[in-house]
mmCIF file of C-alpha atoms and ligand atoms in Angstrom:
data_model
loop_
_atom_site.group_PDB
_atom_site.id
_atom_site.type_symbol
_atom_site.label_atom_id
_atom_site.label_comp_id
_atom_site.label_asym_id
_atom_site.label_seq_id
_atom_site.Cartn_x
_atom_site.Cartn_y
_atom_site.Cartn_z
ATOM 1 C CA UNK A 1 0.000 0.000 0.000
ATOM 2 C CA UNK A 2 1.076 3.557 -1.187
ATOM 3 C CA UNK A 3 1.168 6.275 1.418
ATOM 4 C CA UNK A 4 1.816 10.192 0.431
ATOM 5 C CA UNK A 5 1.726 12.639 3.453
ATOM 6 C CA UNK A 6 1.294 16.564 2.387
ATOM 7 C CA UNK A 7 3.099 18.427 5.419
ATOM 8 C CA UNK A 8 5.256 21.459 5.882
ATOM 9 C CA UNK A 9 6.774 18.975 7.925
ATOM 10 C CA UNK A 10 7.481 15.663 6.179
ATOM 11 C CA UNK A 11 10.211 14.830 8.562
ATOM 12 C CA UNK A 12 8.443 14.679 11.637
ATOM 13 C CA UNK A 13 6.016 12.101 9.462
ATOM 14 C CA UNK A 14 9.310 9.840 8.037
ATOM 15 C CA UNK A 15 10.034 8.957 11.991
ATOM 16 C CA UNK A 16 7.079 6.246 11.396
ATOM 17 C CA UNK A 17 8.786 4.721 8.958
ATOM 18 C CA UNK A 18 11.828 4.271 11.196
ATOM 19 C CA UNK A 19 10.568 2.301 14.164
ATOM 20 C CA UNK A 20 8.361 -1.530 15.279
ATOM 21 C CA UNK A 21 6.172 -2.407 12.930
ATOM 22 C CA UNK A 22 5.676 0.152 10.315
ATOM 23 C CA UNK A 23 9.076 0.237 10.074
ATOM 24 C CA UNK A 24 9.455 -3.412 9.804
ATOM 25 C CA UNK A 25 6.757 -2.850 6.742
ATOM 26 C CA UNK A 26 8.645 -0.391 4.910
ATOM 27 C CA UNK A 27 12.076 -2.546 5.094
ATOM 28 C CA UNK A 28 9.847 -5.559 3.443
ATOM 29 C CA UNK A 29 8.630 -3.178 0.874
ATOM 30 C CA UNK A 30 4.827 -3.788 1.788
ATOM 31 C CA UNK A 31 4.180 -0.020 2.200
ATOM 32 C CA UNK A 32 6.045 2.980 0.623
ATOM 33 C CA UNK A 33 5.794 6.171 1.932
ATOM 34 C CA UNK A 34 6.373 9.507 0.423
ATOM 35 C CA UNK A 35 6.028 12.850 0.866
ATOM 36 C CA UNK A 36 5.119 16.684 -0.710
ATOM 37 C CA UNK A 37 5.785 19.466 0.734
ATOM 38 C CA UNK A 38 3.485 22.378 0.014
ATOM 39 C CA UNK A 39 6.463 25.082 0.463
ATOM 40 C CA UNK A 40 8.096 23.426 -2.293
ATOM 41 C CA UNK A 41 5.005 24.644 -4.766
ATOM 42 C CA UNK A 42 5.551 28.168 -3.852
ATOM 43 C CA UNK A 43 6.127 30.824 -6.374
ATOM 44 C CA UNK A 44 7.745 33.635 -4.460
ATOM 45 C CA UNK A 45 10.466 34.866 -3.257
ATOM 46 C CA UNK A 46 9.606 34.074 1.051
ATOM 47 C CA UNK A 47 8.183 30.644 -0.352
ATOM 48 C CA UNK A 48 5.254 31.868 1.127
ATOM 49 C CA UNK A 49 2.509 29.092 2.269
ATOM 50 C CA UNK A 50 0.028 30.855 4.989
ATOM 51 C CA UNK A 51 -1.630 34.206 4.727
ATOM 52 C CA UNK A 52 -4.271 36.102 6.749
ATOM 53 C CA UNK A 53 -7.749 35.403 7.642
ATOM 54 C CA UNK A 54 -10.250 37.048 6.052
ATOM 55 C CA UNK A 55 -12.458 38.396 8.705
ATOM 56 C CA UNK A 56 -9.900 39.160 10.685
ATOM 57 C CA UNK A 57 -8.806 37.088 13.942
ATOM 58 C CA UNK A 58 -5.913 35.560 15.532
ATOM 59 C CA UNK A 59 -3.416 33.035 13.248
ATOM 60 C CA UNK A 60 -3.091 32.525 9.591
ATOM 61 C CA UNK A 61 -4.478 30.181 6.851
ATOM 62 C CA UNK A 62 -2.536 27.634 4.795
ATOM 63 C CA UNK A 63 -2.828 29.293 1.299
ATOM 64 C CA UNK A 64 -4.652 27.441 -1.762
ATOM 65 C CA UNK A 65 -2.423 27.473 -4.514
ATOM 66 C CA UNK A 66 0.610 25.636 -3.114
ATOM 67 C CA UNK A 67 -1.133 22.852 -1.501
ATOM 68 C CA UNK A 68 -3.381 22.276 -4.194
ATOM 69 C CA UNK A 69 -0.669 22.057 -6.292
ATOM 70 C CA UNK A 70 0.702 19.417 -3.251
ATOM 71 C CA UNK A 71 -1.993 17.205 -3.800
ATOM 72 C CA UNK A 72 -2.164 17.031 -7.114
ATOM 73 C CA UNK A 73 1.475 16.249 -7.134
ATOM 74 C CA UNK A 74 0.693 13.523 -4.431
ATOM 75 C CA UNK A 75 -1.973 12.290 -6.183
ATOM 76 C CA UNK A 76 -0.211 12.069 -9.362
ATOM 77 C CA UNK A 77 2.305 9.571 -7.874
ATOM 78 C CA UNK A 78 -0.290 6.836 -6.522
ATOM 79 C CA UNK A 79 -2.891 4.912 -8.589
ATOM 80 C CA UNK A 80 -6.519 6.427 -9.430
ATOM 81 C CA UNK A 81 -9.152 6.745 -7.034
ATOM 82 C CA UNK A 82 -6.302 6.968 -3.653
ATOM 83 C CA UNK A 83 -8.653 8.900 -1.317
ATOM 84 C CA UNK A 84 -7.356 12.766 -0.402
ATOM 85 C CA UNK A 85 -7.968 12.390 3.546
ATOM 86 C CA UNK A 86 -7.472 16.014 5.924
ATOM 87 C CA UNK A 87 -7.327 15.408 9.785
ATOM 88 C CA UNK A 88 -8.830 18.017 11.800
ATOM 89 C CA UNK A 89 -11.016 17.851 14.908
ATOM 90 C CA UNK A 90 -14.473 18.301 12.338
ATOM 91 C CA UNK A 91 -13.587 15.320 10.698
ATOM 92 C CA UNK A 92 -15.754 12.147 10.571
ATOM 93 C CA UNK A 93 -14.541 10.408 14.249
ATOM 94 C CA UNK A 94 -11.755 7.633 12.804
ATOM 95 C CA UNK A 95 -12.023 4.212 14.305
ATOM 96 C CA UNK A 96 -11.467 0.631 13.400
ATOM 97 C CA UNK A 97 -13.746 -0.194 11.202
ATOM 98 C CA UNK A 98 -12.570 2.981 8.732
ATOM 99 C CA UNK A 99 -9.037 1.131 9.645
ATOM 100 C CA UNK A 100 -9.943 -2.191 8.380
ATOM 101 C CA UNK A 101 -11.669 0.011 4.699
ATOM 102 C CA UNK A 102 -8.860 1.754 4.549
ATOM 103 C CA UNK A 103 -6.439 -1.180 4.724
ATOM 104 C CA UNK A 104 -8.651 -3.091 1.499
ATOM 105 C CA UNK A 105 -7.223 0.774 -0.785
ATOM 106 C CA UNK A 106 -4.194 0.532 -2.872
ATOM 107 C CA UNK A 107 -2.997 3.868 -1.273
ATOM 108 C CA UNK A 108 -3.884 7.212 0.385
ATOM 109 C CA UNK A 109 -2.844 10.626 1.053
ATOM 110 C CA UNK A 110 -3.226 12.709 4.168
ATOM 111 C CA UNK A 111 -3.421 15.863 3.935
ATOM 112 C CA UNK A 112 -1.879 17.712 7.036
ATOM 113 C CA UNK A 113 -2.572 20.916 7.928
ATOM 114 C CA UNK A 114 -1.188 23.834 10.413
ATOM 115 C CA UNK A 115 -2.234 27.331 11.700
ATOM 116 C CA UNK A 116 -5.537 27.801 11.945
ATOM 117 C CA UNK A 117 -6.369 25.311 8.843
ATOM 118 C CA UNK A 118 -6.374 25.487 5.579
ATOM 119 C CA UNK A 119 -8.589 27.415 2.791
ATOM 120 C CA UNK A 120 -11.505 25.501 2.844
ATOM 121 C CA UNK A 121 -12.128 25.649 -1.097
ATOM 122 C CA UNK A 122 -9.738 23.522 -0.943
ATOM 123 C CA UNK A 123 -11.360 20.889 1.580
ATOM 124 C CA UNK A 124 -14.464 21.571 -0.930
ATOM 125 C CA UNK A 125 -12.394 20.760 -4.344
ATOM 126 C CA UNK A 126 -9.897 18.314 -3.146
ATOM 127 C CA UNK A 127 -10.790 16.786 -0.267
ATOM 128 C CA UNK A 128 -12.567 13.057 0.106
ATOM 129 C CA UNK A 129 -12.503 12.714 3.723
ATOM 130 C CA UNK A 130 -12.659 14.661 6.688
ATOM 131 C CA UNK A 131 -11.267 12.495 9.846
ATOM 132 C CA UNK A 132 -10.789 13.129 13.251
ATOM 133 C CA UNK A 133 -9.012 10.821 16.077
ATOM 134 C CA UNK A 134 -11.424 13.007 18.475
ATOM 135 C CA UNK A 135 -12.378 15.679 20.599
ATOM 136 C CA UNK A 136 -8.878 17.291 21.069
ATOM 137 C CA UNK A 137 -6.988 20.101 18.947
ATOM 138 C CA UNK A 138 -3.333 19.059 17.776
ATOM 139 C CA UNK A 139 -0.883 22.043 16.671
ATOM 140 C CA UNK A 140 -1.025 20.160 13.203
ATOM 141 C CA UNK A 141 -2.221 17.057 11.470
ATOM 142 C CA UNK A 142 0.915 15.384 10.897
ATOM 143 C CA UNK A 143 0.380 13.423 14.532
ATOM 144 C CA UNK A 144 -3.086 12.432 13.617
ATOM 145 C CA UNK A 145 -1.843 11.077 10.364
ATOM 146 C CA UNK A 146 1.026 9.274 11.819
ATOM 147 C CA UNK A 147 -1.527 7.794 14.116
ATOM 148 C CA UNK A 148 -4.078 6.789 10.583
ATOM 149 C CA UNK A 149 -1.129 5.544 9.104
ATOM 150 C CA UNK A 150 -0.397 3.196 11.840
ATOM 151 C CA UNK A 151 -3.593 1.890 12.272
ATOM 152 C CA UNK A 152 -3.833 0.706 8.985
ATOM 153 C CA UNK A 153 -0.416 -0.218 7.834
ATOM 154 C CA UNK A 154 -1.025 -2.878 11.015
ATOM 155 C CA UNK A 155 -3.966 -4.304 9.540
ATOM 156 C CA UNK A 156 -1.963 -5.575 5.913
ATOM 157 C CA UNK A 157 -1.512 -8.721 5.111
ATOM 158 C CA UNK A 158 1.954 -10.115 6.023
ATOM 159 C CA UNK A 159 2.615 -7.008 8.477
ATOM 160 C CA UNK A 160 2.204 -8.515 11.711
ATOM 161 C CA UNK A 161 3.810 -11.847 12.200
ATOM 162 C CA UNK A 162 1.358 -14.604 13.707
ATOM 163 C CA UNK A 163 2.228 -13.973 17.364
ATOM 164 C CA UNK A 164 0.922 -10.607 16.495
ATOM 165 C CA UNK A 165 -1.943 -11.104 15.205
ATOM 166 C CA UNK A 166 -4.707 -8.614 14.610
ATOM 167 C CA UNK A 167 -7.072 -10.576 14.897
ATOM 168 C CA UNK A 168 -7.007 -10.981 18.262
ATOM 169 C CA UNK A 169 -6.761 -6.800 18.817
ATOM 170 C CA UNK A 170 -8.478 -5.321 21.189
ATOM 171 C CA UNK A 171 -11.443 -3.730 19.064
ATOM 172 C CA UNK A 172 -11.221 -6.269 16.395
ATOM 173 C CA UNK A 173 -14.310 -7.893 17.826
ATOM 174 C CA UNK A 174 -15.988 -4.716 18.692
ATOM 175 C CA UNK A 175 -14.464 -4.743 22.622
ATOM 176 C CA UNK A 176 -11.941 -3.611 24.699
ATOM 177 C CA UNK A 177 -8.398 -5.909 25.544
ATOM 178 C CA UNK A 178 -8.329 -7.845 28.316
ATOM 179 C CA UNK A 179 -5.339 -7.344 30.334
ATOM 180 C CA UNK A 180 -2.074 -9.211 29.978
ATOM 181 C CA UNK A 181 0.349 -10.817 32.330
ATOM 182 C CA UNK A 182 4.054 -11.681 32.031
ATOM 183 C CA UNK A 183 6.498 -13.229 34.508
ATOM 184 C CA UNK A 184 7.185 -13.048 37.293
ATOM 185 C CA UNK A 185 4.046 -14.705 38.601
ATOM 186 C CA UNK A 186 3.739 -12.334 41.900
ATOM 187 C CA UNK A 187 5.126 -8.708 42.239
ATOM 188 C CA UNK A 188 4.406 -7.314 45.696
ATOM 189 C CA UNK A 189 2.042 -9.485 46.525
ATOM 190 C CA UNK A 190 0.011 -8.907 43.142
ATOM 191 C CA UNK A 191 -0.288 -12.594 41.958
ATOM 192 C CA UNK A 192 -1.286 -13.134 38.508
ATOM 193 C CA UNK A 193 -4.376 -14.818 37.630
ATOM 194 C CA UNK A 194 -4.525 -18.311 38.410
ATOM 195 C CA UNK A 195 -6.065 -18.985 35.327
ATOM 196 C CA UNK A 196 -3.031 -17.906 33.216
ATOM 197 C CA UNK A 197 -0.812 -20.379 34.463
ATOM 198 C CA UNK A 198 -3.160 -23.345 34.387
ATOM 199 C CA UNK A 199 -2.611 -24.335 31.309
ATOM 200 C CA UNK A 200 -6.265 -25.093 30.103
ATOM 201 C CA UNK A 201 -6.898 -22.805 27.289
ATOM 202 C CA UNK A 202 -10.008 -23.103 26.487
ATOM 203 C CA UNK A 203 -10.680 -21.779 30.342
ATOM 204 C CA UNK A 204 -7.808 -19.043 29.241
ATOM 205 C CA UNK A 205 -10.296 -18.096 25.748
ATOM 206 C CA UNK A 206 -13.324 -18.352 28.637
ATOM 207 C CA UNK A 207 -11.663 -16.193 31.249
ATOM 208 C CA UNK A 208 -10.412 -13.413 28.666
ATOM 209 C CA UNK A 209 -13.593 -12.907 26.654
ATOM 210 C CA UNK A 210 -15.057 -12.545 29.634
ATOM 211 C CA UNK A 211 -12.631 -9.785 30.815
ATOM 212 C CA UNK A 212 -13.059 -8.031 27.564
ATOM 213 C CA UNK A 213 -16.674 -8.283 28.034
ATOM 214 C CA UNK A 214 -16.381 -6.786 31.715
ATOM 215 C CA UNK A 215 -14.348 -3.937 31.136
ATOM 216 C CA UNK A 216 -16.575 -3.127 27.771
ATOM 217 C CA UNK A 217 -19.131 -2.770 29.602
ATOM 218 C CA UNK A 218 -17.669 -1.249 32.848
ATOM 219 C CA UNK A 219 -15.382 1.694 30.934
ATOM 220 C CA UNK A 220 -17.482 1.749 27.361
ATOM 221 C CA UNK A 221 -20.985 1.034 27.534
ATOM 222 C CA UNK A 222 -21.057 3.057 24.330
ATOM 223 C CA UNK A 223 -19.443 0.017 22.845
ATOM 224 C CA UNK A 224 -21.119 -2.768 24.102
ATOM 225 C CA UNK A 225 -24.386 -1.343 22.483
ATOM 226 C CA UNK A 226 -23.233 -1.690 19.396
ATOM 227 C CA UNK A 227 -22.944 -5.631 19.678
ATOM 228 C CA UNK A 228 -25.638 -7.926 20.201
ATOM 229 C CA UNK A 229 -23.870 -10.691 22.327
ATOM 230 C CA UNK A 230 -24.961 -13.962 21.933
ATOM 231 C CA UNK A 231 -25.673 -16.226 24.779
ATOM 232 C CA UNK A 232 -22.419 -17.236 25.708
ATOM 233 C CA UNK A 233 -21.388 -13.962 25.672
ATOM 234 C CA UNK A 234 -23.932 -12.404 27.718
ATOM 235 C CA UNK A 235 -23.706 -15.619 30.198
ATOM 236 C CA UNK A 236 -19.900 -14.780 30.544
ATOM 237 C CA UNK A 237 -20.699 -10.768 31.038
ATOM 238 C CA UNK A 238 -23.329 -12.060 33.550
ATOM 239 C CA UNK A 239 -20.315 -14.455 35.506
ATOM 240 C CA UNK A 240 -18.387 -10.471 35.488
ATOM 241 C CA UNK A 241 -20.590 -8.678 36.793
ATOM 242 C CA UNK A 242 -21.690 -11.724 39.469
ATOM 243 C CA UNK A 243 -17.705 -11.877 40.510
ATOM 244 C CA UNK A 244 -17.414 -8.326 40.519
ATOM 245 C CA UNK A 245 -20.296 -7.580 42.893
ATOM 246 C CA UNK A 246 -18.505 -10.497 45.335
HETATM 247 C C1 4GN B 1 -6.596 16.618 13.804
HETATM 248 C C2 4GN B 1 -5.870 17.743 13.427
HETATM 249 C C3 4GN B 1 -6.787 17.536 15.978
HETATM 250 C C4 4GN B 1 -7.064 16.527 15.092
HETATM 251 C C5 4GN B 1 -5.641 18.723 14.373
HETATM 252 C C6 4GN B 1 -7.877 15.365 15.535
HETATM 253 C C7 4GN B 1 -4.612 20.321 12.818
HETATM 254 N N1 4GN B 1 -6.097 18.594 15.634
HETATM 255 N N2 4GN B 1 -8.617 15.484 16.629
HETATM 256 N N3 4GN B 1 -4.961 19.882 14.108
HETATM 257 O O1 4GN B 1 -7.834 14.346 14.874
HETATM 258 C C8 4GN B 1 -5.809 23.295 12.057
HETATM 259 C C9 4GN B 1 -5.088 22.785 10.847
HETATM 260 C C10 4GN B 1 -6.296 22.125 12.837
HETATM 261 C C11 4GN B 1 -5.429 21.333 10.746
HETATM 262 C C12 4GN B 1 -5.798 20.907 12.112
#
């Protein structure tokens, strides 16, 4: 998959590329990732890429012309119909699902803004998608597009190894993690599970659906609404809540 990142700062975006998995990704040649940098379409002199607001206010506006001509340059490196994505706290609210669409595309490009945003003919002419990670501001979008990137570049085939799975993300089934152990089996007098070391694993599935379940429903409602649990499920959510209350 084909990644191109507009950004008056494409370095801060190339640090994904050199660390874990996405970096493991690019090595193996499953991703590439490029960049454009709108200050290199200027025309003048001061390479000029913000101006002022009209009416008036605090900060400036990324200008039209040179990231338009950005985009177009971005676009004109990756296959037709890559999807021209801007990250700003309007934007639709990003989650796994758009991760898992995202991950089927043969590329993208995210466009990252800075000041106050950009000139929003240009959202209206170039733009496909709007996303936001949520209900916070960032300084730019470069962060939030690291963060897209990431997301997605996890979910391609061959990325993770099998010990990594996806599958078995937290959110890939709609609900939170459960929470994870490692040695040694007691620290301070915080034992681990007695279920982890038991060896059974179907008892181990059992036990951590039913954590997942737990803590859905404990620190997300929001999410658990969106599933219709099956008997099983709502048995083992029942066993939570029963333990829980003990
Ligand atoms: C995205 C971008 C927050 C998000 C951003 C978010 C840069 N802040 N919640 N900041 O995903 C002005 C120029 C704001 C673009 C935008």
């Amino acid at each position: 998959m084909q990644f191109n990142v507009v950004s008056l700062f494409p370095e801060m975006v190339g640090t994904i590329g050199e660390f874990g998995v996405v970096g493991r990704a690019l090595q193996r040649e499953l991703i590439s990732l490029a960049f454009e940098n709108p200050r290199d379409h200027t025309t003048d002199r001061h390479r000029t890429v913000d101006d002022r607001p009209y009416g008036g206010g605090p900060g400036m506006v990324m200008k039209f012309q040179p990231v338009a001509d950005a985009l177009l340059a971005a676009k004109g490196k990756l296959p037709d119909g890559c999807p021209v994505v801007y990250l700003s706290p309007q934007g639709q609210v990003f989650d796994q699902a758009m991760a898992k669409r995202f991950a089927a595309l043969p590329g993208m490009v995210f466009l990252a803004g800075r000041y106050e945003g950009i000139d929003e003919r240009l959202v209206e002419a170039h733009v496909d998608v709007e996303i936001s990670l949520g209900d916070f501001v960032l300084s730019g979008g470069e962060i939030a597009a690291m963060a897209v990137i990431d997301a997605v570049v996890r979910l391609l085939p061959g990325v993770l190894g099998d010990d990594e799975s996806a599958a078995q993300d937290s959110f890939m089934e709609g609900l939170l993690d459960h929470p994870h152990y490692t040695r040694p089996e007691e620290i301070a007098g915080q034992r681990v599970p007695e279920v982890l070391i038991s060896g059974d694993h179907a008892k181990i599935a059992r036990w951590r659906t039913k954590q997942a379940l737990g803590r859905s429903y404990l620190r997300r409602p929001d999410l658990l609404e969106k599933l219709d649990l099956n008997d099983e499920q709502q048995t083992l959510l029942d066993e939570f809540l029963k333990e829980q209350s003990q």
